[in-house]
mmCIF file of C-alpha atoms and ligand atoms in Angstrom:
data_model
loop_
_atom_site.group_PDB
_atom_site.id
_atom_site.type_symbol
_atom_site.label_atom_id
_atom_site.label_comp_id
_atom_site.label_asym_id
_atom_site.label_seq_id
_atom_site.Cartn_x
_atom_site.Cartn_y
_atom_site.Cartn_z
ATOM 1 C CA MET A 1 -105.999 -50.112 84.662
ATOM 2 C CA ASN A 2 -103.582 -51.782 82.319
ATOM 3 C CA ILE A 3 -103.284 -55.486 82.989
ATOM 4 C CA VAL A 4 -100.802 -57.858 81.389
ATOM 5 C CA ILE A 5 -101.830 -61.502 81.271
ATOM 6 C CA PHE A 6 -98.560 -63.317 81.171
ATOM 7 C CA GLY A 7 -97.565 -66.947 80.801
ATOM 8 C CA ALA A 8 -96.250 -69.666 78.528
ATOM 9 C CA PRO A 9 -98.176 -70.873 75.488
ATOM 10 C CA GLY A 10 -101.081 -72.947 76.780
ATOM 11 C CA SER A 11 -101.102 -71.360 80.240
ATOM 12 C CA GLY A 12 -104.667 -70.071 79.786
ATOM 13 C CA LYS A 13 -104.068 -66.420 78.871
ATOM 14 C CA GLY A 14 -106.853 -66.359 76.289
ATOM 15 C CA THR A 15 -109.344 -68.152 78.526
ATOM 16 C CA GLN A 16 -108.726 -65.885 81.504
ATOM 17 C CA SER A 17 -108.657 -62.767 79.305
ATOM 18 C CA ALA A 18 -112.160 -63.584 78.087
ATOM 19 C CA LEU A 19 -113.398 -63.675 81.699
ATOM 20 C CA LEU A 20 -111.576 -60.439 82.511
ATOM 21 C CA ILE A 21 -113.215 -58.636 79.593
ATOM 22 C CA GLU A 22 -116.623 -59.673 80.941
ATOM 23 C CA GLU A 23 -115.754 -58.545 84.446
ATOM 24 C CA TYR A 24 -113.955 -55.263 83.756
ATOM 25 C CA GLY A 25 -114.941 -54.320 80.220
ATOM 26 C CA TYR A 26 -111.446 -53.158 79.356
ATOM 27 C CA TYR A 27 -110.203 -53.199 75.809
ATOM 28 C CA HIS A 28 -108.497 -56.528 75.102
ATOM 29 C CA ILE A 29 -105.645 -57.051 72.715
ATOM 30 C CA SER A 30 -104.261 -60.472 71.907
ATOM 31 C CA THR A 31 -101.294 -59.872 69.613
ATOM 32 C CA GLY A 32 -101.550 -63.494 68.439
ATOM 33 C CA ASP A 33 -105.195 -62.936 67.417
ATOM 34 C CA VAL A 34 -104.283 -59.720 65.604
ATOM 35 C CA LEU A 35 -101.610 -61.553 63.625
ATOM 36 C CA ARG A 36 -103.872 -64.532 62.861
ATOM 37 C CA ALA A 37 -106.546 -62.145 61.563
ATOM 38 C CA GLN A 38 -103.966 -60.711 59.159
ATOM 39 C CA ILE A 39 -103.044 -64.226 58.028
ATOM 40 C CA ALA A 40 -106.716 -65.077 57.490
ATOM 41 C CA GLN A 41 -107.152 -61.955 55.372
ATOM 42 C CA GLY A 42 -104.093 -62.838 53.303
ATOM 43 C CA THR A 43 -102.445 -59.432 53.787
ATOM 44 C CA GLU A 44 -98.729 -58.777 53.235
ATOM 45 C CA LEU A 45 -98.345 -58.421 56.983
ATOM 46 C CA GLY A 46 -100.137 -61.745 57.414
ATOM 47 C CA LYS A 47 -97.665 -63.434 55.086
ATOM 48 C CA ILE A 48 -94.715 -62.085 57.041
ATOM 49 C CA ALA A 49 -96.365 -63.026 60.352
ATOM 50 C CA ASP A 50 -97.102 -66.542 59.155
ATOM 51 C CA SER A 51 -93.469 -67.131 58.239
ATOM 52 C CA TYR A 52 -92.567 -66.662 61.922
ATOM 53 C CA ILE A 53 -95.651 -68.091 63.606
ATOM 54 C CA SER A 54 -95.576 -71.394 61.743
ATOM 55 C CA LYS A 55 -91.953 -71.856 62.898
ATOM 56 C CA GLY A 56 -92.810 -71.030 66.486
ATOM 57 C CA GLN A 57 -90.654 -67.905 66.406
ATOM 58 C CA LEU A 58 -91.478 -64.411 67.591
ATOM 59 C CA ILE A 59 -92.349 -61.674 65.118
ATOM 60 C CA PRO A 60 -89.509 -59.085 65.150
ATOM 61 C CA ASP A 61 -89.957 -56.565 67.979
ATOM 62 C CA GLU A 62 -90.185 -53.425 65.844
ATOM 63 C CA LEU A 63 -92.867 -54.899 63.609
ATOM 64 C CA MET A 64 -94.868 -56.182 66.582
ATOM 65 C CA ILE A 65 -94.610 -52.821 68.356
ATOM 66 C CA ASP A 66 -95.764 -50.913 65.262
ATOM 67 C CA ILE A 67 -98.777 -53.206 64.984
ATOM 68 C CA LEU A 68 -99.676 -52.778 68.651
ATOM 69 C CA ASP A 69 -99.280 -49.018 68.459
ATOM 70 C CA GLU A 70 -101.571 -48.894 65.445
ATOM 71 C CA VAL A 71 -104.285 -51.088 66.989
ATOM 72 C CA LEU A 72 -104.348 -49.021 70.186
ATOM 73 C CA ALA A 73 -104.530 -45.791 68.194
ATOM 74 C CA GLU A 74 -107.515 -47.183 66.286
ATOM 75 C CA HIS A 75 -109.274 -47.898 69.600
ATOM 76 C CA PRO A 76 -109.427 -44.755 71.712
ATOM 77 C CA GLU A 77 -111.525 -46.624 74.301
ATOM 78 C CA SER A 78 -108.286 -48.437 75.152
ATOM 79 C CA ALA A 79 -107.219 -45.287 77.034
ATOM 80 C CA LYS A 80 -109.444 -46.417 79.926
ATOM 81 C CA GLY A 81 -107.630 -49.671 80.344
ATOM 82 C CA VAL A 82 -106.255 -52.571 78.387
ATOM 83 C CA ILE A 83 -105.864 -56.277 78.935
ATOM 84 C CA PHE A 84 -102.641 -57.189 77.155
ATOM 85 C CA ASP A 85 -102.618 -60.854 76.182
ATOM 86 C CA GLY A 86 -99.424 -62.172 74.587
ATOM 87 C CA PHE A 87 -97.616 -58.838 74.789
ATOM 88 C CA PRO A 88 -94.951 -58.025 75.890
ATOM 89 C CA ARG A 89 -92.853 -61.084 75.122
ATOM 90 C CA THR A 90 -89.369 -59.539 75.261
ATOM 91 C CA ILE A 91 -87.662 -56.985 77.487
ATOM 92 C CA HIS A 92 -87.550 -54.585 74.556
ATOM 93 C CA GLN A 93 -91.311 -54.910 74.082
ATOM 94 C CA ALA A 94 -91.841 -54.313 77.817
ATOM 95 C CA GLU A 95 -89.733 -51.149 77.766
ATOM 96 C CA THR A 96 -91.509 -49.876 74.687
ATOM 97 C CA LEU A 97 -94.877 -50.606 76.276
ATOM 98 C CA ASP A 98 -93.906 -48.465 79.275
ATOM 99 C CA ALA A 99 -93.052 -45.581 76.943
ATOM 100 C CA LEU A 100 -96.237 -46.055 74.950
ATOM 101 C CA LEU A 101 -98.427 -46.046 78.062
ATOM 102 C CA ALA A 102 -96.542 -43.118 79.584
ATOM 103 C CA LYS A 103 -97.512 -41.047 76.542
ATOM 104 C CA ARG A 104 -101.146 -41.669 77.557
ATOM 105 C CA ASN A 105 -100.438 -40.995 81.240
ATOM 106 C CA GLY A 106 -100.729 -44.692 81.994
ATOM 107 C CA LYS A 107 -98.543 -47.552 83.137
ATOM 108 C CA VAL A 108 -98.614 -51.311 83.483
ATOM 109 C CA ASP A 109 -100.515 -51.738 86.754
ATOM 110 C CA VAL A 110 -100.220 -55.462 87.242
ATOM 111 C CA VAL A 111 -98.772 -58.493 85.488
ATOM 112 C CA VAL A 112 -100.720 -61.662 86.171
ATOM 113 C CA GLY A 113 -98.437 -64.625 85.550
ATOM 114 C CA LEU A 114 -100.221 -67.905 84.920
ATOM 115 C CA GLU A 115 -97.826 -70.605 86.074
ATOM 116 C CA VAL A 116 -98.364 -74.081 84.651
ATOM 117 C CA GLU A 117 -96.035 -77.073 84.467
ATOM 118 C CA GLU A 118 -94.497 -77.767 81.076
ATOM 119 C CA GLU A 119 -95.961 -81.267 80.725
ATOM 120 C CA GLU A 120 -99.451 -79.851 81.198
ATOM 121 C CA LEU A 121 -98.766 -77.038 78.700
ATOM 122 C CA ILE A 122 -97.767 -79.546 76.021
ATOM 123 C CA GLU A 123 -100.839 -81.676 76.675
ATOM 124 C CA ARG A 124 -103.171 -78.673 76.502
ATOM 125 C CA LEU A 125 -101.650 -77.369 73.268
ATOM 126 C CA ILE A 126 -101.745 -80.757 71.566
ATOM 127 C CA ASN A 127 -105.400 -81.054 72.542
ATOM 128 C CA ARG A 128 -106.113 -77.547 71.286
ATOM 129 C CA GLY A 129 -104.389 -78.446 68.011
ATOM 130 C CA LYS A 130 -107.069 -81.049 67.328
ATOM 131 C CA THR A 131 -109.589 -78.272 66.709
ATOM 132 C CA SER A 132 -107.749 -74.921 66.571
ATOM 133 C CA GLY A 133 -106.529 -75.192 62.990
ATOM 134 C CA ARG A 134 -103.433 -73.296 64.129
ATOM 135 C CA SER A 135 -100.218 -74.017 62.235
ATOM 136 C CA ASP A 136 -98.260 -73.815 65.495
ATOM 137 C CA ASP A 137 -100.248 -76.271 67.629
ATOM 138 C CA ASN A 138 -98.224 -79.377 66.704
ATOM 139 C CA LEU A 139 -95.630 -81.067 68.891
ATOM 140 C CA ASP A 140 -92.530 -79.817 67.001
ATOM 141 C CA THR A 141 -93.676 -76.209 66.955
ATOM 142 C CA ILE A 142 -95.031 -76.394 70.505
ATOM 143 C CA LYS A 143 -91.543 -77.384 71.703
ATOM 144 C CA LYS A 144 -89.994 -74.479 69.785
ATOM 145 C CA ARG A 145 -92.529 -72.062 71.274
ATOM 146 C CA LEU A 146 -91.729 -73.287 74.762
ATOM 147 C CA ASP A 147 -87.980 -72.790 74.059
ATOM 148 C CA VAL A 148 -88.675 -69.265 72.837
ATOM 149 C CA TYR A 149 -90.737 -68.625 75.962
ATOM 150 C CA ASN A 150 -87.992 -69.954 78.248
ATOM 151 C CA ASN A 151 -85.200 -68.074 76.446
ATOM 152 C CA GLN A 152 -86.803 -64.737 75.578
ATOM 153 C CA THR A 153 -90.020 -64.208 77.494
ATOM 154 C CA ASN A 154 -89.602 -65.780 80.912
ATOM 155 C CA VAL A 155 -87.062 -63.049 81.868
ATOM 156 C CA LEU A 156 -90.019 -60.683 82.094
ATOM 157 C CA ARG A 157 -91.049 -62.365 85.336
ATOM 158 C CA ASP A 158 -87.958 -61.001 87.089
ATOM 159 C CA HIS A 159 -88.272 -57.725 85.212
ATOM 160 C CA TYR A 160 -91.775 -57.135 86.561
ATOM 161 C CA LYS A 161 -91.037 -58.721 89.953
ATOM 162 C CA SER A 162 -88.349 -56.119 90.519
ATOM 163 C CA GLN A 163 -90.994 -53.458 89.860
ATOM 164 C CA GLY A 164 -93.396 -55.086 92.347
ATOM 165 C CA LYS A 165 -95.910 -55.716 89.596
ATOM 166 C CA TYR A 166 -95.678 -59.455 89.030
ATOM 167 C CA GLU A 167 -98.353 -61.635 90.613
ATOM 168 C CA ALA A 168 -97.991 -65.372 90.180
ATOM 169 C CA VAL A 169 -101.158 -67.389 89.815
ATOM 170 C CA HIS A 170 -101.216 -71.162 89.969
ATOM 171 C CA GLY A 171 -102.649 -71.872 86.528
ATOM 172 C CA MET A 172 -103.889 -75.419 87.162
ATOM 173 C CA GLY A 173 -107.308 -76.375 88.448
ATOM 174 C CA SER A 174 -110.712 -74.983 87.602
ATOM 175 C CA ILE A 175 -111.000 -72.007 85.261
ATOM 176 C CA GLU A 176 -113.353 -70.274 87.724
ATOM 177 C CA GLY A 177 -111.048 -70.887 90.674
ATOM 178 C CA ILE A 178 -108.085 -69.422 88.799
ATOM 179 C CA PHE A 179 -110.195 -66.442 87.785
ATOM 180 C CA GLU A 180 -111.209 -65.737 91.402
ATOM 181 C CA ASN A 181 -107.523 -65.635 92.358
ATOM 182 C CA ILE A 182 -106.769 -63.285 89.474
ATOM 183 C CA LYS A 183 -109.543 -60.899 90.495
ATOM 184 C CA THR A 184 -108.242 -60.722 94.056
ATOM 185 C CA LEU A 185 -104.774 -59.825 92.780
ATOM 186 C CA ILE A 186 -106.102 -57.191 90.401
ATOM 187 C CA GLU A 187 -108.093 -55.563 93.196
ATOM 188 C CA LYS A 188 -104.962 -55.438 95.321
ATOM 189 C CA HIS A 189 -103.204 -53.423 92.610
ATOM 190 C CA ARG A 190 -106.180 -51.253 91.763
ATOM 191 C CA SER A 191 -105.900 -49.417 95.046
ATOM 192 C CA ARG A 192 -102.200 -48.632 94.559
HETATM 193 P P1 LIG B 1 -100.189 -66.512 70.812
HETATM 194 O O1 LIG B 1 -101.526 -66.502 70.162
HETATM 195 O O2 LIG B 1 -100.042 -65.467 71.876
HETATM 196 O O3 LIG B 1 -99.801 -67.885 71.308
HETATM 197 O O4 LIG B 1 -99.129 -66.133 69.692
HETATM 198 C C1 LIG B 1 -98.917 -66.946 68.567
HETATM 199 C C2 LIG B 1 -97.682 -66.505 67.820
HETATM 200 O O5 LIG B 1 -97.836 -65.155 67.371
HETATM 201 C C3 LIG B 1 -96.393 -66.491 68.620
HETATM 202 O O6 LIG B 1 -95.785 -67.771 68.682
HETATM 203 C C4 LIG B 1 -95.558 -65.499 67.820
HETATM 204 O O7 LIG B 1 -95.085 -66.070 66.627
HETATM 205 C C5 LIG B 1 -96.589 -64.458 67.435
HETATM 206 N N1 LIG B 1 -96.700 -63.411 68.470
HETATM 207 C C6 LIG B 1 -97.790 -63.140 69.255
HETATM 208 N N2 LIG B 1 -97.536 -62.142 70.095
HETATM 209 C C7 LIG B 1 -96.255 -61.757 69.865
HETATM 210 C C8 LIG B 1 -95.390 -60.785 70.437
HETATM 211 N N3 LIG B 1 -95.785 -59.993 71.457
HETATM 212 N N4 LIG B 1 -94.140 -60.679 69.928
HETATM 213 C C9 LIG B 1 -93.733 -61.452 68.920
HETATM 214 N N5 LIG B 1 -94.470 -62.404 68.359
HETATM 215 C C10 LIG B 1 -95.726 -62.566 68.808
#
């Protein structure tokens, strides 16, 4: 199964992905983590990525898609199933993902959308910023990231809803409670 964990910055994608990996053992890719690893290693790609990330902007689609393609190719176990965390973030990325998965006889099976109110998102990200060391977890950049989400990424909800793949999950409350809801939704799509 290919599962997309979808939601605004701070909605809990990383937290819930970690639980999903434990439960299902699928290959997990967080495009944000991949980019931050490049930054940490000081690579050319990392420098380019940092120039966007620190401003709260998205990495250009073609670059992001090339990176994703490469990581998946390096991990053949991903053919069994992937948890996509932070990808896709634009319609173009979503369409390219469909093509990429089709080449491996796969598809996006379900998109789990973690829905959290904006005030709560800001609070969570500011709190995370106290320990994350991330250049984008400060109020100015958080606001830019939320704008980018609202203007470029949120359209994917309707995109996947029209395909019958979007499942909204109330992303507030206990981590375990949210996870139980996610599992139920995934099981519903597994049998399709
Ligand atoms: P995240 O860790 O998912 O919050 O991502 C942190 C930052 O990495 C984002 O604000 C973007 O600058 C960049 N990024 C991560 N995933 C993508 C993506 N799919 N497309 C473009 N930029 C991305």
